[in-house]
GROMACS .gro file of C-alpha atoms in nm:
model
  336
    1MET     CA    1   1.084  -1.041   4.113
    2PHE     CA    2   0.720  -0.963   4.034
    3ARG     CA    3   0.761  -0.599   4.141
    4SER     CA    4   1.072  -0.558   3.924
    5LEU     CA    5   0.895  -0.700   3.618
    6PHE     CA    6   0.593  -0.473   3.676
    7ALA     CA    7   0.819  -0.168   3.701
    8THR     CA    8   0.988  -0.260   3.375
    9VAL     CA    9   0.656  -0.302   3.197
   10SER     CA   10   0.533   0.032   3.332
   11VAL     CA   11   0.839   0.212   3.201
   12VAL     CA   12   0.783   0.061   2.858
   13LEU     CA   13   0.410   0.139   2.845
   14LEU     CA   14   0.421   0.499   2.957
   15PRO     CA   15   0.587   0.638   2.640
   16LEU     CA   16   0.350   0.429   2.426
   17SER     CA   17   0.051   0.571   2.610
   18ALA     CA   18   0.177   0.927   2.561
   19GLN     CA   19   0.244   0.862   2.194
   20ALA     CA   20  -0.112   0.733   2.143
   21GLU     CA   21  -0.250   1.072   2.251
   22VAL     CA   22  -0.077   1.258   1.967
   23PRO     CA   23  -0.339   1.345   1.702
   24SER     CA   24  -0.337   1.167   1.369
   25VAL     CA   25  -0.285   1.438   1.106
   26ALA     CA   26  -0.361   1.422   0.733
   27THR     CA   27  -0.248   1.681   0.477
   28ASP     CA   28  -0.323   1.737   0.110
   29ILE     CA   29  -0.001   1.837  -0.072
   30ALA     CA   30   0.369   1.794   0.005
   31PRO     CA   31   0.441   2.159   0.104
   32VAL     CA   32   0.157   2.152   0.360
   33HIS     CA   33   0.277   1.812   0.482
   34SER     CA   34   0.625   1.960   0.528
   35LEU     CA   35   0.497   2.247   0.742
   36ALA     CA   36   0.285   2.014   0.955
   37ALA     CA   37   0.582   1.779   1.000
   38GLN     CA   38   0.790   2.068   1.132
   39VAL     CA   39   0.523   2.157   1.388
   40MET     CA   40   0.475   1.796   1.500
   41GLY     CA   41   0.847   1.733   1.525
   42ASP     CA   42   0.936   1.413   1.709
   43LEU     CA   43   0.582   1.368   1.840
   44GLY     CA   44   0.449   1.215   1.520
   45GLN     CA   45   0.439   1.221   1.142
   46PRO     CA   46   0.151   1.362   0.937
   47LYS     CA   47   0.006   1.157   0.652
   48LEU     CA   48   0.038   1.285   0.295
   49ILE     CA   49  -0.275   1.223   0.087
   50LEU     CA   50  -0.145   1.342  -0.252
   51PRO     CA   51   0.178   1.162  -0.346
   52PRO     CA   52   0.466   1.355  -0.510
   53GLY     CA   53   0.419   1.396  -0.883
   54ALA     CA   54   0.040   1.353  -0.880
   55SER     CA   55  -0.173   1.641  -1.005
   56PRO     CA   56  -0.354   1.822  -0.723
   57HIS     CA   57  -0.642   1.905  -0.958
   58GLY     CA   58  -0.763   1.551  -1.015
   59TYR     CA   59  -0.664   1.239  -0.823
   60ALA     CA   60  -0.819   0.905  -0.717
   61MET     CA   61  -0.706   0.814  -0.368
   62ARG     CA   62  -0.557   0.475  -0.301
   63PRO     CA   63  -0.707   0.268  -0.017
   64SER     CA   64  -0.415   0.350   0.213
   65GLU     CA   65  -0.468   0.723   0.157
   66ALA     CA   66  -0.841   0.692   0.218
   67ARG     CA   67  -0.769   0.507   0.543
   68ALA     CA   68  -0.528   0.781   0.653
   69LEU     CA   69  -0.800   1.040   0.593
   70ALA     CA   70  -1.063   0.831   0.774
   71ARG     CA   71  -0.835   0.791   1.078
   72ALA     CA   72  -0.735   1.158   1.092
   73ASP     CA   73  -0.807   1.367   1.399
   74VAL     CA   74  -0.689   1.681   1.217
   75VAL     CA   75  -0.684   1.764   0.844
   76PHE     CA   76  -0.484   2.051   0.697
   77TRP     CA   77  -0.556   2.135   0.333
   78ILE     CA   78  -0.524   2.437   0.103
   79SER     CA   79  -0.880   2.459  -0.029
   80GLU     CA   80  -1.130   2.310  -0.268
   81SER     CA   81  -0.998   2.552  -0.532
   82LEU     CA   82  -0.676   2.350  -0.548
   83THR     CA   83  -0.806   1.998  -0.481
   84PRO     CA   84  -1.177   1.987  -0.569
   85TRP     CA   85  -1.175   1.605  -0.558
   86LEU     CA   86  -1.075   1.610  -0.189
   87ALA     CA   87  -1.373   1.807  -0.058
   88GLY     CA   88  -1.611   1.510  -0.069
   89PRO     CA   89  -1.378   1.259   0.102
   90ILE     CA   90  -1.297   1.508   0.377
   91GLU     CA   91  -1.668   1.553   0.442
   92THR     CA   92  -1.746   1.181   0.442
   93LEU     CA   93  -1.430   1.000   0.553
   94ALA     CA   94  -1.300   1.263   0.796
   95GLU     CA   95  -1.633   1.390   0.921
   96GLY     CA   96  -1.523   1.372   1.284
   97ALA     CA   97  -1.188   1.542   1.230
   98THR     CA   98  -1.093   1.904   1.289
   99THR     CA   99  -1.052   2.040   0.937
  100ILE     CA  100  -0.846   2.352   0.868
  101GLU     CA  101  -0.882   2.508   0.523
  102LEU     CA  102  -0.557   2.702   0.509
  103THR     CA  103  -0.676   2.977   0.273
  104GLU     CA  104  -0.924   3.071   0.548
  105VAL     CA  105  -0.660   3.116   0.820
  106THR     CA  106  -0.648   3.465   0.969
  107GLY     CA  107  -0.363   3.675   0.832
  108VAL     CA  108  -0.327   3.484   0.505
  109VAL     CA  109  -0.299   3.708   0.199
  110LEU     CA  110  -0.471   3.584  -0.116
  111HIS     CA  111  -0.447   3.700  -0.478
  112ASP     CA  112  -0.660   3.662  -0.787
  113TYR     CA  113  -0.537   3.482  -1.095
  114ARG     CA  114  -0.379   3.697  -1.364
  115GLU     CA  115  -0.552   3.585  -1.682
  116ASP     CA  116  -0.379   3.788  -1.954
  117ALA     CA  117  -0.075   3.656  -2.137
  118ALA     CA  118   0.114   3.965  -2.018
  119PHE     CA  119   0.130   4.049  -1.647
  120ARG     CA  120   0.268   4.399  -1.714
  121ASP     CA  121   0.107   4.693  -1.890
  122ASN     CA  122   0.309   4.791  -2.197
  123GLU     CA  123   0.214   5.021  -2.483
  124THR     CA  124   0.387   4.794  -2.734
  125LEU     CA  125   0.134   4.523  -2.655
  126ASP     CA  126  -0.165   4.729  -2.764
  127ALA     CA  127  -0.165   4.575  -3.110
  128ALA     CA  128  -0.143   4.219  -2.979
  129PRO     CA  129  -0.459   4.003  -2.948
  130ASP     CA  130  -0.634   4.062  -2.615
  131GLU     CA  131  -0.846   3.771  -2.496
  132HIS     CA  132  -0.923   3.938  -2.162
  133ALA     CA  133  -0.985   4.307  -2.228
  134ASP     CA  134  -1.204   4.339  -1.920
  135HIS     CA  135  -0.899   4.267  -1.702
  136GLU     CA  136  -0.655   4.526  -1.838
  137ASP     CA  137  -0.642   4.711  -1.509
  138HIS     CA  138  -0.630   4.399  -1.296
  139GLN     CA  139  -0.254   4.390  -1.248
  140GLU     CA  140  -0.231   4.737  -1.092
  141ASP     CA  141  -0.368   4.596  -0.768
  142HIS     CA  142  -0.299   4.223  -0.792
  143ASP     CA  143  -0.089   4.232  -0.478
  144GLU     CA  144  -0.367   4.359  -0.251
  145ASP     CA  145  -0.510   4.136   0.018
  146HIS     CA  146  -0.811   3.956  -0.131
  147HIS     CA  147  -0.889   3.754   0.178
  148GLU     CA  148  -1.210   3.941   0.256
  149ASP     CA  149  -1.335   3.878  -0.098
  150HIS     CA  150  -1.266   3.506  -0.088
  151ASP     CA  151  -1.633   3.402  -0.087
  152ASP     CA  152  -1.706   3.624  -0.386
  153ASP     CA  153  -1.410   3.473  -0.569
  154HIS     CA  154  -1.558   3.127  -0.543
  155ALA     CA  155  -1.891   3.256  -0.671
  156HIS     CA  156  -1.753   3.380  -1.003
  157GLU     CA  157  -1.493   3.112  -1.078
  158GLU     CA  158  -1.513   2.992  -1.438
  159GLU     CA  159  -1.595   2.632  -1.521
  160GLY     CA  160  -1.539   2.425  -1.833
  161HIS     CA  161  -1.207   2.244  -1.793
  162GLU     CA  162  -1.071   1.979  -1.564
  163GLY     CA  163  -0.894   2.107  -1.255
  164HIS     CA  164  -0.934   2.428  -1.060
  165ALA     CA  165  -1.075   2.727  -1.247
  166HIS     CA  166  -0.826   2.992  -1.347
  167ALA     CA  167  -1.041   3.285  -1.248
  168GLY     CA  168  -1.098   3.424  -0.900
  169MET     CA  169  -0.876   3.319  -0.611
  170ASP     CA  170  -0.534   3.175  -0.692
  171PRO     CA  171  -0.484   2.882  -0.449
  172HIS     CA  172  -0.102   2.859  -0.480
  173ALA     CA  173  -0.080   3.048  -0.152
  174TRP     CA  174   0.183   2.816  -0.002
  175LEU     CA  175   0.449   2.987  -0.214
  176SER     CA  176   0.439   3.294   0.013
  177PRO     CA  177   0.665   3.248   0.317
  178ALA     CA  178   0.441   3.494   0.502
  179ASN     CA  179   0.141   3.267   0.448
  180ALA     CA  180   0.348   2.966   0.552
  181ALA     CA  181   0.439   3.141   0.877
  182ALA     CA  182   0.071   3.208   0.948
  183TRP     CA  183  -0.004   2.842   0.881
  184LEU     CA  184   0.269   2.723   1.116
  185ASP     CA  185   0.103   2.920   1.395
  186ALA     CA  186  -0.243   2.792   1.301
  187MET     CA  187  -0.117   2.433   1.294
  188ALA     CA  188   0.044   2.468   1.636
  189GLN     CA  189  -0.274   2.617   1.781
  190THR     CA  190  -0.495   2.348   1.626
  191LEU     CA  191  -0.274   2.066   1.750
  192ALA     CA  192  -0.254   2.224   2.095
  193VAL     CA  193  -0.633   2.209   2.123
  194ALA     CA  194  -0.635   1.846   2.011
  195ASP     CA  195  -0.337   1.755   2.233
  196PRO     CA  196  -0.307   2.000   2.526
  197ASP     CA  197  -0.033   1.800   2.697
  198ASN     CA  198   0.205   1.877   2.410
  199ALA     CA  199   0.089   2.232   2.340
  200ALA     CA  200   0.421   2.385   2.444
  201ILE     CA  201   0.613   2.154   2.212
  202TYR     CA  202   0.394   2.242   1.913
  203ALA     CA  203   0.437   2.613   1.987
  204GLU     CA  204   0.814   2.582   2.022
  205ASN     CA  205   0.842   2.380   1.702
  206ALA     CA  206   0.637   2.635   1.512
  207GLN     CA  207   0.852   2.920   1.640
  208THR     CA  208   1.171   2.738   1.540
  209ALA     CA  209   1.027   2.669   1.195
  210LYS     CA  210   0.930   3.035   1.151
  211SER     CA  211   1.277   3.151   1.252
  212ASP     CA  212   1.439   2.910   1.006
  213LEU     CA  213   1.198   3.020   0.734
  214GLN     CA  214   1.275   3.387   0.795
  215ARG     CA  215   1.649   3.327   0.766
  216LEU     CA  216   1.600   3.138   0.441
  217SER     CA  217   1.366   3.406   0.306
  218ASP     CA  218   1.617   3.679   0.385
  219GLU     CA  219   1.888   3.483   0.203
  220ILE     CA  220   1.666   3.423  -0.100
  221GLY     CA  221   1.557   3.786  -0.106
  222GLN     CA  222   1.917   3.900  -0.126
  223ASP     CA  223   1.993   3.653  -0.403
  224LEU     CA  224   1.692   3.757  -0.609
  225THR     CA  225   1.785   4.124  -0.620
  226ALA     CA  226   1.979   4.019  -0.933
  227MET     CA  227   1.642   3.935  -1.096
  228GLN     CA  228   1.489   4.282  -1.064
  229ASP     CA  229   1.541   4.376  -1.429
  230VAL     CA  230   1.511   4.030  -1.584
  231SER     CA  231   1.206   3.970  -1.804
  232TYR     CA  232   1.090   3.608  -1.789
  233LEU     CA  233   0.782   3.397  -1.867
  234VAL     CA  234   0.630   3.119  -1.656
  235PHE     CA  235   0.441   2.818  -1.784
  236HIS     CA  236   0.121   2.909  -1.597
  237ASP     CA  237   0.028   3.159  -1.330
  238ALA     CA  238   0.137   2.964  -1.023
  239PHE     CA  239   0.414   3.182  -0.882
  240GLN     CA  240   0.272   3.523  -0.799
  241TYR     CA  241   0.278   3.458  -0.421
  242PHE     CA  242   0.650   3.387  -0.445
  243GLU     CA  243   0.702   3.682  -0.681
  244THR     CA  244   0.510   3.929  -0.465
  245TYR     CA  245   0.693   3.827  -0.148
  246PHE     CA  246   1.038   3.849  -0.303
  247GLY     CA  247   0.981   4.150  -0.528
  248VAL     CA  248   1.016   3.986  -0.868
  249GLN     CA  249   0.751   3.955  -1.138
  250ALA     CA  250   0.707   3.739  -1.445
  251ALA     CA  251   0.628   3.915  -1.773
  252GLY     CA  252   0.347   3.671  -1.841
  253ALA     CA  253   0.234   3.309  -1.868
  254ILE     CA  254   0.226   3.068  -2.159
  255SER     CA  255  -0.091   2.889  -2.051
  256VAL     CA  256  -0.410   3.009  -1.887
  257SER     CA  257  -0.443   2.672  -1.717
  258ASP     CA  258  -0.214   2.389  -1.614
  259ALA     CA  259  -0.498   2.148  -1.691
  260THR     CA  260  -0.512   2.216  -2.066
  261ASP     CA  261  -0.263   2.316  -2.335
  262PRO     CA  262  -0.279   2.678  -2.455
  263SER     CA  263  -0.467   2.757  -2.775
  264ALA     CA  264  -0.293   2.865  -3.095
  265ALA     CA  265  -0.420   3.219  -3.033
  266ARG     CA  266  -0.270   3.216  -2.684
  267ILE     CA  267   0.066   3.095  -2.819
  268ALA     CA  268   0.063   3.378  -3.076
  269GLN     CA  269  -0.012   3.629  -2.802
  270VAL     CA  270   0.267   3.493  -2.584
  271ARG     CA  271   0.514   3.523  -2.870
  272ASP     CA  272   0.413   3.889  -2.900
  273VAL     CA  273   0.482   3.928  -2.528
  274VAL     CA  274   0.829   3.774  -2.571
  275LYS     CA  275   0.916   4.033  -2.834
  276ALA     CA  276   0.744   4.335  -2.681
  277LEU     CA  277   0.872   4.290  -2.325
  278GLY     CA  278   1.220   4.171  -2.414
  279VAL     CA  279   1.174   3.831  -2.249
  280THR     CA  280   1.509   3.659  -2.204
  281CYS     CA  281   1.402   3.350  -2.009
  282VAL     CA  282   1.112   3.103  -2.011
  283ALA     CA  283   1.040   2.874  -1.716
  284ALA     CA  284   0.907   2.523  -1.767
  285GLU     CA  285   0.747   2.308  -1.497
  286PRO     CA  286   0.856   1.945  -1.451
  287GLN     CA  287   0.501   1.809  -1.488
  288PHE     CA  288   0.416   1.973  -1.821
  289ASN     CA  289   0.497   1.959  -2.191
  290PRO     CA  290   0.846   2.110  -2.255
  291ALA     CA  291   0.765   2.138  -2.627
  292LEU     CA  292   0.551   2.442  -2.551
  293ILE     CA  293   0.860   2.623  -2.424
  294GLN     CA  294   1.034   2.554  -2.755
  295THR     CA  295   0.729   2.672  -2.949
  296VAL     CA  296   0.718   3.004  -2.767
  297SER     CA  297   1.093   3.068  -2.781
  298ALA     CA  298   1.163   2.940  -3.134
  299GLY     CA  299   1.381   3.181  -3.332
  300THR     CA  300   1.492   3.375  -3.025
  301ASP     CA  301   1.785   3.366  -2.783
  302VAL     CA  302   1.554   3.304  -2.487
  303ARG     CA  303   1.709   3.092  -2.213
  304ALA     CA  304   1.512   2.808  -2.051
  305THR     CA  305   1.488   2.722  -1.682
  306VAL     CA  306   1.263   2.505  -1.462
  307LEU     CA  307   1.039   2.614  -1.173
  308ASP     CA  308   0.867   2.352  -0.957
  309PRO     CA  309   0.589   2.500  -0.741
  310ILE     CA  310   0.509   2.187  -0.541
  311GLY     CA  311   0.835   1.996  -0.485
  312VAL     CA  312   0.774   1.710  -0.727
  313ASP     CA  313   1.126   1.566  -0.706
  314LEU     CA  314   1.182   1.626  -0.335
  315PRO     CA  315   1.132   1.360  -0.065
  316PRO     CA  316   0.833   1.448   0.158
  317GLY     CA  317   0.924   1.563   0.505
  318PRO     CA  318   1.016   1.865   0.719
  319ALA     CA  319   1.292   1.984   0.486
  320LEU     CA  320   1.080   1.987   0.170
  321TYR     CA  321   0.923   2.332   0.211
  322GLY     CA  322   1.249   2.521   0.253
  323GLN     CA  323   1.420   2.325  -0.024
  324MET     CA  324   1.129   2.396  -0.257
  325LEU     CA  325   1.169   2.772  -0.199
  326ARG     CA  326   1.545   2.746  -0.248
  327ASN     CA  327   1.497   2.553  -0.573
  328LEU     CA  328   1.252   2.814  -0.703
  329ALA     CA  329   1.505   3.088  -0.635
  330ASP     CA  330   1.783   2.890  -0.801
  331GLY     CA  331   1.557   2.824  -1.100
  332LEU     CA  332   1.498   3.197  -1.145
  333LEU     CA  333   1.866   3.271  -1.103
  334GLY     CA  334   1.925   3.025  -1.386
  335CYS     CA  335   1.779   3.293  -1.610
  336LEU     CA  336   2.087   3.509  -1.559
   0.00000   0.00000   0.00000
């Protein structure tokens, strides 16, 4: 009787012991959380520090989120450029954790912000106000790999408004499926070091996630061939990683920053862009003032659509990243 009871208890405790060895993982934003959840699979669930709908540029953590960070063995985050408020808590609360700044991962391609209202050179824009004359040649090489210049980018970022500076490195790097694939590998490798017993599972999960992502990317790429000749505006310059990967490009952006409303001069310049580049579609973002879209498109036949770069309305989890990409593609196709 005693032996039978001991055997039963042993069977129950063994899985619990194995589960306890899985690292506690904390992530910054929902797309990163989704990628980490795919790599962890059934072994565990990462913790999401920034809840859906909250601005990544400025946020006060709740006690439960601070506890998740303090208990983390591994932290995956984009960079201080996206979430400057998170750098201090990572250093103090998660000082013993392995911290992976994803913009520093080998193989990740980074771009600089495009500051002008127009992202394309066009002779008809010469008479329009130019707030950034020093950057007129910037767009000819915006799709080059800026990873080696990342430290210099941080050195010359502009200050003066809340949120990340819109000069230097653009931190919206999660919108490139190629970067996401590199991160899946980096996550699997990091977790394998922290949890060697499950290394093969992390590697297999990452490979499955990459294969699924490639199939989705191929499908989206085919769909977006219809957007090759469509001229559209975005609310702010958050989508160039997606655009570069899939071969589409916005004509320009309404706002320099998503932390402040555009000036009257910027609005006037954007209206010039709408006319000069034959813009037929303007994309709003769910978090920001839709009245600005109406201001820019007033008196025109410009169509409106919505692009969500972070998955605000999607439930956090493994499926969020792919659904976010699919929704971005569908939002662009809404311009047709």
